[in-house]
PDB file of C-alpha atoms in Angstrom:
ATOM      1  CA  UNK B   1      -0.079   0.033  -0.040  1.00  0.00           C
ATOM      2  CA  UNK B   2       1.205   3.670  -0.957  1.00  0.00           C
ATOM      3  CA  UNK B   3       2.263   5.287   2.177  1.00  0.00           C
ATOM      4  CA  UNK B   4      -0.501   7.957   2.848  1.00  0.00           C
ATOM      5  CA  UNK B   5      -2.285   8.861   5.814  1.00  0.00           C
ATOM      6  CA  UNK B   6      -4.963  11.226   6.790  1.00  0.00           C
ATOM      7  CA  UNK B   7      -5.665  12.836  10.103  1.00  0.00           C
ATOM      8  CA  UNK B   8      -8.007  12.786  11.792  1.00  0.00           C
ATOM      9  CA  UNK B   9     -10.196  10.145  10.400  1.00  0.00           C
ATOM     10  CA  UNK B  10     -13.302  11.606  11.777  1.00  0.00           C
ATOM     11  CA  UNK B  11     -14.103  15.049  13.217  1.00  0.00           C
ATOM     12  CA  UNK B  12     -17.206  16.853  14.476  1.00  0.00           C
ATOM     13  CA  UNK B  13     -16.986  20.619  14.794  1.00  0.00           C
ATOM     14  CA  UNK B  14     -19.195  23.530  15.225  1.00  0.00           C
ATOM     15  CA  UNK B  15     -20.211  25.998  12.406  1.00  0.00           C
ATOM     16  CA  UNK B  16     -17.777  29.167  12.394  1.00  0.00           C
ATOM     17  CA  UNK B  17     -14.688  27.210  13.825  1.00  0.00           C
ATOM     18  CA  UNK B  18     -11.605  26.682  11.934  1.00  0.00           C
ATOM     19  CA  UNK B  19     -10.577  23.016  11.018  1.00  0.00           C
ATOM     20  CA  UNK B  20      -7.216  21.773   9.572  1.00  0.00           C
ATOM     21  CA  UNK B  21      -7.026  18.240   7.979  1.00  0.00           C
ATOM     22  CA  UNK B  22      -3.679  16.835   7.376  1.00  0.00           C
ATOM     23  CA  UNK B  23      -2.354  14.543   4.820  1.00  0.00           C
ATOM     24  CA  UNK B  24       1.033  12.818   5.044  1.00  0.00           C
ATOM     25  CA  UNK B  25       2.884  10.640   2.454  1.00  0.00           C
ATOM     26  CA  UNK B  26       6.158   8.740   2.560  1.00  0.00           C
ATOM     27  CA  UNK B  27       6.212   8.395  -1.295  1.00  0.00           C
ATOM     28  CA  UNK B  28       8.006  11.352  -2.144  1.00  0.00           C
ATOM     29  CA  UNK B  29       5.421  11.985  -4.750  1.00  0.00           C
ATOM     30  CA  UNK B  30       5.354  15.434  -6.291  1.00  0.00           C
ATOM     31  CA  UNK B  31       1.652  15.727  -6.641  1.00  0.00           C
ATOM     32  CA  UNK B  32      -0.890  15.984  -3.864  1.00  0.00           C
ATOM     33  CA  UNK B  33      -4.673  16.624  -3.985  1.00  0.00           C
ATOM     34  CA  UNK B  34      -7.671  17.035  -1.782  1.00  0.00           C
ATOM     35  CA  UNK B  35     -11.047  15.920  -2.874  1.00  0.00           C
ATOM     36  CA  UNK B  36     -14.501  15.869  -1.271  1.00  0.00           C
ATOM     37  CA  UNK B  37     -16.957  13.198  -1.659  1.00  0.00           C
ATOM     38  CA  UNK B  38     -20.666  13.834  -1.452  1.00  0.00           C
ATOM     39  CA  UNK B  39     -23.628  11.703  -2.322  1.00  0.00           C
ATOM     40  CA  UNK B  40     -24.350  11.912  -6.008  1.00  0.00           C
ATOM     41  CA  UNK B  41     -21.289  14.088  -6.708  1.00  0.00           C
ATOM     42  CA  UNK B  42     -18.435  11.738  -7.064  1.00  0.00           C
ATOM     43  CA  UNK B  43     -15.057  13.023  -6.256  1.00  0.00           C
ATOM     44  CA  UNK B  44     -14.737  16.910  -6.603  1.00  0.00           C
ATOM     45  CA  UNK B  45     -11.158  18.519  -6.498  1.00  0.00           C
ATOM     46  CA  UNK B  46     -10.889  21.147  -3.852  1.00  0.00           C
ATOM     47  CA  UNK B  47      -7.162  21.960  -4.281  1.00  0.00           C
ATOM     48  CA  UNK B  48      -4.006  20.424  -5.398  1.00  0.00           C
ATOM     49  CA  UNK B  49      -0.176  20.829  -5.217  1.00  0.00           C
ATOM     50  CA  UNK B  50       2.518  20.262  -7.662  1.00  0.00           C
ATOM     51  CA  UNK B  51       5.378  20.812  -5.371  1.00  0.00           C
ATOM     52  CA  UNK B  52       6.371  22.584  -2.123  1.00  0.00           C
ATOM     53  CA  UNK B  53       4.668  25.937  -2.056  1.00  0.00           C
ATOM     54  CA  UNK B  54       3.147  25.319  -5.349  1.00  0.00           C
ATOM     55  CA  UNK B  55      -0.710  25.036  -5.003  1.00  0.00           C
ATOM     56  CA  UNK B  56      -3.848  25.847  -7.276  1.00  0.00           C
ATOM     57  CA  UNK B  57      -7.528  25.751  -6.861  1.00  0.00           C
ATOM     58  CA  UNK B  58      -9.781  22.969  -7.995  1.00  0.00           C
ATOM     59  CA  UNK B  59     -13.471  23.059  -9.064  1.00  0.00           C
ATOM     60  CA  UNK B  60     -14.866  23.463  -5.457  1.00  0.00           C
ATOM     61  CA  UNK B  61     -12.313  25.625  -3.721  1.00  0.00           C
ATOM     62  CA  UNK B  62     -14.240  28.336  -2.019  1.00  0.00           C
ATOM     63  CA  UNK B  63     -14.086  28.293   1.626  1.00  0.00           C
ATOM     64  CA  UNK B  64     -10.867  26.195   1.508  1.00  0.00           C
ATOM     65  CA  UNK B  65      -7.137  26.886   1.749  1.00  0.00           C
ATOM     66  CA  UNK B  66      -4.160  24.744   1.586  1.00  0.00           C
ATOM     67  CA  UNK B  67      -0.640  24.699   2.388  1.00  0.00           C
ATOM     68  CA  UNK B  68       2.441  22.755   1.554  1.00  0.00           C
ATOM     69  CA  UNK B  69       5.671  23.619   3.413  1.00  0.00           C
ATOM     70  CA  UNK B  70       7.170  20.093   2.820  1.00  0.00           C
ATOM     71  CA  UNK B  71       7.136  17.388   0.262  1.00  0.00           C
ATOM     72  CA  UNK B  72       5.364  14.819   2.525  1.00  0.00           C
ATOM     73  CA  UNK B  73       2.557  17.278   4.176  1.00  0.00           C
ATOM     74  CA  UNK B  74      -0.421  18.832   2.450  1.00  0.00           C
ATOM     75  CA  UNK B  75      -2.785  20.616   4.851  1.00  0.00           C
ATOM     76  CA  UNK B  76      -6.279  21.654   4.072  1.00  0.00           C
ATOM     77  CA  UNK B  77      -7.962  24.144   6.187  1.00  0.00           C
ATOM     78  CA  UNK B  78     -11.501  25.227   6.248  1.00  0.00           C
ATOM     79  CA  UNK B  79     -11.251  28.881   7.836  1.00  0.00           C
ATOM     80  CA  UNK B  80     -14.946  29.018   9.228  1.00  0.00           C
ATOM     81  CA  UNK B  81     -16.719  25.828   8.857  1.00  0.00           C
ATOM     82  CA  UNK B  82     -20.205  25.568   7.462  1.00  0.00           C
ATOM     83  CA  UNK B  83     -22.744  22.937   7.382  1.00  0.00           C
ATOM     84  CA  UNK B  84     -22.195  22.592   3.602  1.00  0.00           C
ATOM     85  CA  UNK B  85     -18.643  21.503   4.140  1.00  0.00           C
ATOM     86  CA  UNK B  86     -19.889  18.323   6.025  1.00  0.00           C
ATOM     87  CA  UNK B  87     -18.534  15.550   3.729  1.00  0.00           C
ATOM     88  CA  UNK B  88     -15.702  12.996   3.347  1.00  0.00           C
ATOM     89  CA  UNK B  89     -12.453  14.329   2.538  1.00  0.00           C
ATOM     90  CA  UNK B  90      -9.756  12.300   0.609  1.00  0.00           C
ATOM     91  CA  UNK B  91      -6.213  13.084   0.038  1.00  0.00           C
ATOM     92  CA  UNK B  92      -4.500  11.765  -2.969  1.00  0.00           C
ATOM     93  CA  UNK B  93      -0.813  11.545  -4.191  1.00  0.00           C
ATOM     94  CA  UNK B  94       0.465  10.764  -7.703  1.00  0.00           C
ATOM     95  CA  UNK B  95       3.952  10.748  -9.124  1.00  0.00           C
ATOM     96  CA  UNK B  96       3.304  11.875 -12.700  1.00  0.00           C
ATOM     97  CA  UNK B  97      -0.322  12.333 -13.493  1.00  0.00           C
ATOM     98  CA  UNK B  98       0.375  14.004 -16.777  1.00  0.00           C
ATOM     99  CA  UNK B  99       1.837  10.946 -18.053  1.00  0.00           C
ATOM    100  CA  UNK B 100      -1.215   8.826 -16.716  1.00  0.00           C
ATOM    101  CA  UNK B 101       0.205   7.399 -13.512  1.00  0.00           C
ATOM    102  CA  UNK B 102      -2.525   6.631 -11.018  1.00  0.00           C
ATOM    103  CA  UNK B 103      -3.400   8.465  -7.837  1.00  0.00           C
ATOM    104  CA  UNK B 104      -3.130   6.798  -4.435  1.00  0.00           C
ATOM    105  CA  UNK B 105      -5.758   7.895  -1.889  1.00  0.00           C
ATOM    106  CA  UNK B 106      -5.774   8.208   1.747  1.00  0.00           C
ATOM    107  CA  UNK B 107      -8.467   6.407   3.968  1.00  0.00           C
ATOM    108  CA  UNK B 108     -10.599   9.534   4.067  1.00  0.00           C
ATOM    109  CA  UNK B 109     -11.625  12.038   6.779  1.00  0.00           C
ATOM    110  CA  UNK B 110     -15.283  12.327   7.745  1.00  0.00           C
ATOM    111  CA  UNK B 111     -16.071  15.837   8.822  1.00  0.00           C
ATOM    112  CA  UNK B 112     -19.337  16.938  10.341  1.00  0.00           C
ATOM    113  CA  UNK B 113     -20.102  20.329  10.807  1.00  0.00           C
ATOM    114  CA  UNK B 114     -23.067  20.950  13.368  1.00  0.00           C
TER     115      UNK B 114
ATOM    116  CA  UNK O   1     -20.831  21.445 -17.381  1.00  0.00           C
ATOM    117  CA  UNK O   2     -19.848  17.938 -16.176  1.00  0.00           C
ATOM    118  CA  UNK O   3     -16.988  16.667 -18.469  1.00  0.00           C
ATOM    119  CA  UNK O   4     -16.995  12.929 -17.351  1.00  0.00           C
ATOM    120  CA  UNK O   5     -20.538  11.520 -16.840  1.00  0.00           C
ATOM    121  CA  UNK O   6     -21.395   7.971 -15.451  1.00  0.00           C
ATOM    122  CA  UNK O   7     -24.872   7.850 -16.585  1.00  0.00           C
ATOM    123  CA  UNK O   8     -25.580   4.608 -14.512  1.00  0.00           C
ATOM    124  CA  UNK O   9     -25.748   5.218 -10.881  1.00  0.00           C
ATOM    125  CA  UNK O  10     -26.144   1.305 -10.286  1.00  0.00           C
ATOM    126  CA  UNK O  11     -25.757  -1.935 -11.958  1.00  0.00           C
ATOM    127  CA  UNK O  12     -26.702  -5.367 -10.799  1.00  0.00           C
ATOM    128  CA  UNK O  13     -25.234  -8.662 -12.304  1.00  0.00           C
ATOM    129  CA  UNK O  14     -25.215 -12.359 -11.446  1.00  0.00           C
ATOM    130  CA  UNK O  15     -21.659 -13.980 -10.270  1.00  0.00           C
ATOM    131  CA  UNK O  16     -19.909 -15.291 -13.405  1.00  0.00           C
ATOM    132  CA  UNK O  17     -21.466 -12.939 -15.777  1.00  0.00           C
ATOM    133  CA  UNK O  18     -20.063  -9.934 -17.448  1.00  0.00           C
ATOM    134  CA  UNK O  19     -20.233  -6.423 -16.033  1.00  0.00           C
ATOM    135  CA  UNK O  20     -20.152  -3.565 -18.251  1.00  0.00           C
ATOM    136  CA  UNK O  21     -19.710   0.033 -16.735  1.00  0.00           C
ATOM    137  CA  UNK O  22     -19.964   2.965 -19.089  1.00  0.00           C
ATOM    138  CA  UNK O  23     -18.299   6.361 -19.057  1.00  0.00           C
ATOM    139  CA  UNK O  24     -18.611   9.410 -21.489  1.00  0.00           C
ATOM    140  CA  UNK O  25     -16.619  12.446 -21.654  1.00  0.00           C
ATOM    141  CA  UNK O  26     -16.821  15.764 -23.450  1.00  0.00           C
ATOM    142  CA  UNK O  27     -13.213  17.263 -23.410  1.00  0.00           C
ATOM    143  CA  UNK O  28     -11.105  15.789 -26.385  1.00  0.00           C
ATOM    144  CA  UNK O  29      -7.960  17.205 -24.644  1.00  0.00           C
ATOM    145  CA  UNK O  30      -8.120  14.253 -22.198  1.00  0.00           C
ATOM    146  CA  UNK O  31      -4.942  12.303 -22.388  1.00  0.00           C
ATOM    147  CA  UNK O  32      -5.641   9.259 -20.064  1.00  0.00           C
ATOM    148  CA  UNK O  33      -8.488   7.468 -18.608  1.00  0.00           C
ATOM    149  CA  UNK O  34      -8.498   5.637 -15.398  1.00  0.00           C
ATOM    150  CA  UNK O  35     -11.013   3.572 -13.469  1.00  0.00           C
ATOM    151  CA  UNK O  36     -10.913   3.382  -9.629  1.00  0.00           C
ATOM    152  CA  UNK O  37     -12.758   1.272  -7.326  1.00  0.00           C
ATOM    153  CA  UNK O  38     -14.293   2.097  -4.004  1.00  0.00           C
ATOM    154  CA  UNK O  39     -15.337   0.001  -1.017  1.00  0.00           C
ATOM    155  CA  UNK O  40     -17.384   1.726   1.925  1.00  0.00           C
ATOM    156  CA  UNK O  41     -15.355   3.513   4.300  1.00  0.00           C
ATOM    157  CA  UNK O  42     -12.163   3.266   2.268  1.00  0.00           C
ATOM    158  CA  UNK O  43     -10.363   5.255  -0.309  1.00  0.00           C
ATOM    159  CA  UNK O  44     -10.692   4.711  -3.933  1.00  0.00           C
ATOM    160  CA  UNK O  45      -8.185   2.192  -5.404  1.00  0.00           C
ATOM    161  CA  UNK O  46      -6.699   2.252  -8.870  1.00  0.00           C
ATOM    162  CA  UNK O  47      -7.875  -0.380 -11.141  1.00  0.00           C
ATOM    163  CA  UNK O  48      -6.938   0.047 -14.944  1.00  0.00           C
ATOM    164  CA  UNK O  49      -6.088   2.783 -17.162  1.00  0.00           C
ATOM    165  CA  UNK O  50      -6.025   3.571 -20.779  1.00  0.00           C
ATOM    166  CA  UNK O  51      -4.060   6.194 -23.030  1.00  0.00           C
ATOM    167  CA  UNK O  52      -6.009   8.257 -25.356  1.00  0.00           C
ATOM    168  CA  UNK O  53      -3.902   6.726 -28.238  1.00  0.00           C
ATOM    169  CA  UNK O  54      -5.056   3.235 -27.317  1.00  0.00           C
ATOM    170  CA  UNK O  55      -8.321   1.687 -27.826  1.00  0.00           C
ATOM    171  CA  UNK O  56      -7.979  -1.292 -25.492  1.00  0.00           C
ATOM    172  CA  UNK O  57      -6.351  -2.246 -22.382  1.00  0.00           C
ATOM    173  CA  UNK O  58      -6.538  -5.687 -20.706  1.00  0.00           C
ATOM    174  CA  UNK O  59      -5.604  -6.730 -17.199  1.00  0.00           C
ATOM    175  CA  UNK O  60      -6.804 -10.073 -16.020  1.00  0.00           C
ATOM    176  CA  UNK O  61     -10.498  -9.904 -15.664  1.00  0.00           C
ATOM    177  CA  UNK O  62     -10.676  -6.375 -16.219  1.00  0.00           C
ATOM    178  CA  UNK O  63     -10.706  -4.705 -19.945  1.00  0.00           C
ATOM    179  CA  UNK O  64     -11.195  -0.903 -20.509  1.00  0.00           C
ATOM    180  CA  UNK O  65     -12.605   0.006 -24.090  1.00  0.00           C
ATOM    181  CA  UNK O  66     -11.931   3.443 -25.549  1.00  0.00           C
ATOM    182  CA  UNK O  67     -13.881   4.952 -28.397  1.00  0.00           C
ATOM    183  CA  UNK O  68     -12.316   8.367 -29.073  1.00  0.00           C
ATOM    184  CA  UNK O  69     -14.848   9.410 -31.898  1.00  0.00           C
ATOM    185  CA  UNK O  70     -17.872   8.614 -29.553  1.00  0.00           C
ATOM    186  CA  UNK O  71     -15.886  10.017 -26.381  1.00  0.00           C
ATOM    187  CA  UNK O  72     -16.949   6.911 -24.685  1.00  0.00           C
ATOM    188  CA  UNK O  73     -14.985   4.289 -22.594  1.00  0.00           C
ATOM    189  CA  UNK O  74     -16.430   1.102 -20.963  1.00  0.00           C
ATOM    190  CA  UNK O  75     -15.026  -1.225 -18.428  1.00  0.00           C
ATOM    191  CA  UNK O  76     -15.694  -4.771 -18.647  1.00  0.00           C
ATOM    192  CA  UNK O  77     -15.201  -7.266 -15.822  1.00  0.00           C
ATOM    193  CA  UNK O  78     -15.418 -10.941 -16.673  1.00  0.00           C
ATOM    194  CA  UNK O  79     -16.274 -13.164 -14.760  1.00  0.00           C
ATOM    195  CA  UNK O  80     -17.903 -10.899 -12.210  1.00  0.00           C
ATOM    196  CA  UNK O  81     -17.431 -12.012  -8.772  1.00  0.00           C
ATOM    197  CA  UNK O  82     -19.102 -10.920  -5.347  1.00  0.00           C
ATOM    198  CA  UNK O  83     -15.986  -9.238  -4.344  1.00  0.00           C
ATOM    199  CA  UNK O  84     -16.384  -6.763  -7.145  1.00  0.00           C
ATOM    200  CA  UNK O  85     -19.258  -5.175  -5.511  1.00  0.00           C
ATOM    201  CA  UNK O  86     -18.047  -1.603  -5.047  1.00  0.00           C
ATOM    202  CA  UNK O  87     -18.341   1.853  -6.499  1.00  0.00           C
ATOM    203  CA  UNK O  88     -16.590   2.442  -9.742  1.00  0.00           C
ATOM    204  CA  UNK O  89     -15.348   5.852 -10.648  1.00  0.00           C
ATOM    205  CA  UNK O  90     -14.169   6.802 -14.369  1.00  0.00           C
ATOM    206  CA  UNK O  91     -11.540   9.700 -14.166  1.00  0.00           C
ATOM    207  CA  UNK O  92      -9.943  11.600 -17.051  1.00  0.00           C
ATOM    208  CA  UNK O  93      -6.689  13.366 -16.889  1.00  0.00           C
ATOM    209  CA  UNK O  94      -5.266  16.243 -19.439  1.00  0.00           C
ATOM    210  CA  UNK O  95      -1.434  16.490 -19.318  1.00  0.00           C
ATOM    211  CA  UNK O  96      -1.762  20.079 -20.174  1.00  0.00           C
ATOM    212  CA  UNK O  97      -4.024  20.650 -17.272  1.00  0.00           C
ATOM    213  CA  UNK O  98      -1.297  19.822 -14.643  1.00  0.00           C
ATOM    214  CA  UNK O  99      -2.549  16.272 -14.507  1.00  0.00           C
ATOM    215  CA  UNK O 100      -5.761  17.233 -12.656  1.00  0.00           C
ATOM    216  CA  UNK O 101      -8.104  14.223 -12.826  1.00  0.00           C
ATOM    217  CA  UNK O 102     -11.799  14.955 -13.525  1.00  0.00           C
ATOM    218  CA  UNK O 103     -13.964  12.180 -11.905  1.00  0.00           C
ATOM    219  CA  UNK O 104     -17.629  10.777 -12.903  1.00  0.00           C
ATOM    220  CA  UNK O 105     -20.247  10.391 -10.084  1.00  0.00           C
ATOM    221  CA  UNK O 106     -19.692   6.667  -9.927  1.00  0.00           C
ATOM    222  CA  UNK O 107     -21.508   3.534 -10.568  1.00  0.00           C
ATOM    223  CA  UNK O 108     -22.423   1.073  -7.927  1.00  0.00           C
ATOM    224  CA  UNK O 109     -21.835  -2.521  -8.876  1.00  0.00           C
ATOM    225  CA  UNK O 110     -23.703  -5.354  -7.099  1.00  0.00           C
ATOM    226  CA  UNK O 111     -22.700  -8.731  -8.089  1.00  0.00           C
ATOM    227  CA  UNK O 112     -25.101 -11.362  -6.849  1.00  0.00           C
ATOM    228  CA  UNK O 113     -23.955 -14.873  -5.763  1.00  0.00           C
TER     229      UNK O 113
END
């Protein structure tokens, strides 16, 4: 199994509070991604990174920010959580996606905003 | 505008028979297409992929077919097994788009014993 871990695995938080999810990899892959999965919507890209300090927005980036200060860590922050951000969040890593290499996914973080 | 569509939310087949999962796309710039399988409470795992310059790729029981003129691909599983019951996602990647993958909404496959 690819070395990718997400923490926490489950979190319940209150509306308006900041939340940070962590993704850690041991594969030294250049690309890292944050997705959210909601019923009927498949996997939607929030943000991604193509190197240390190099990040860009995905299709559903509003309300989220990311940081990547080291190759192995990619943090997703919800500055002020809202109920619409209740979801399952997946981190993924990939070596050379532009050459068709697959992504490896973490186990997911189930976030509930109450 | 959804660029990758899986129009069948669910599919049920008998063990031993063929499962065919379909995926349509709109962006002709996609270079690679990948299928992922997802079990409940787990992350997706890679299953098989195909380059846009190919029309078929086979790996054991799994075969992916690509019809570029129709912008359509399909995943064939033969023979289907109960352990294949999962959600299957189709994904497409464009090298010119920093390798970002666009996913379909998924198809839930149920293989009945």
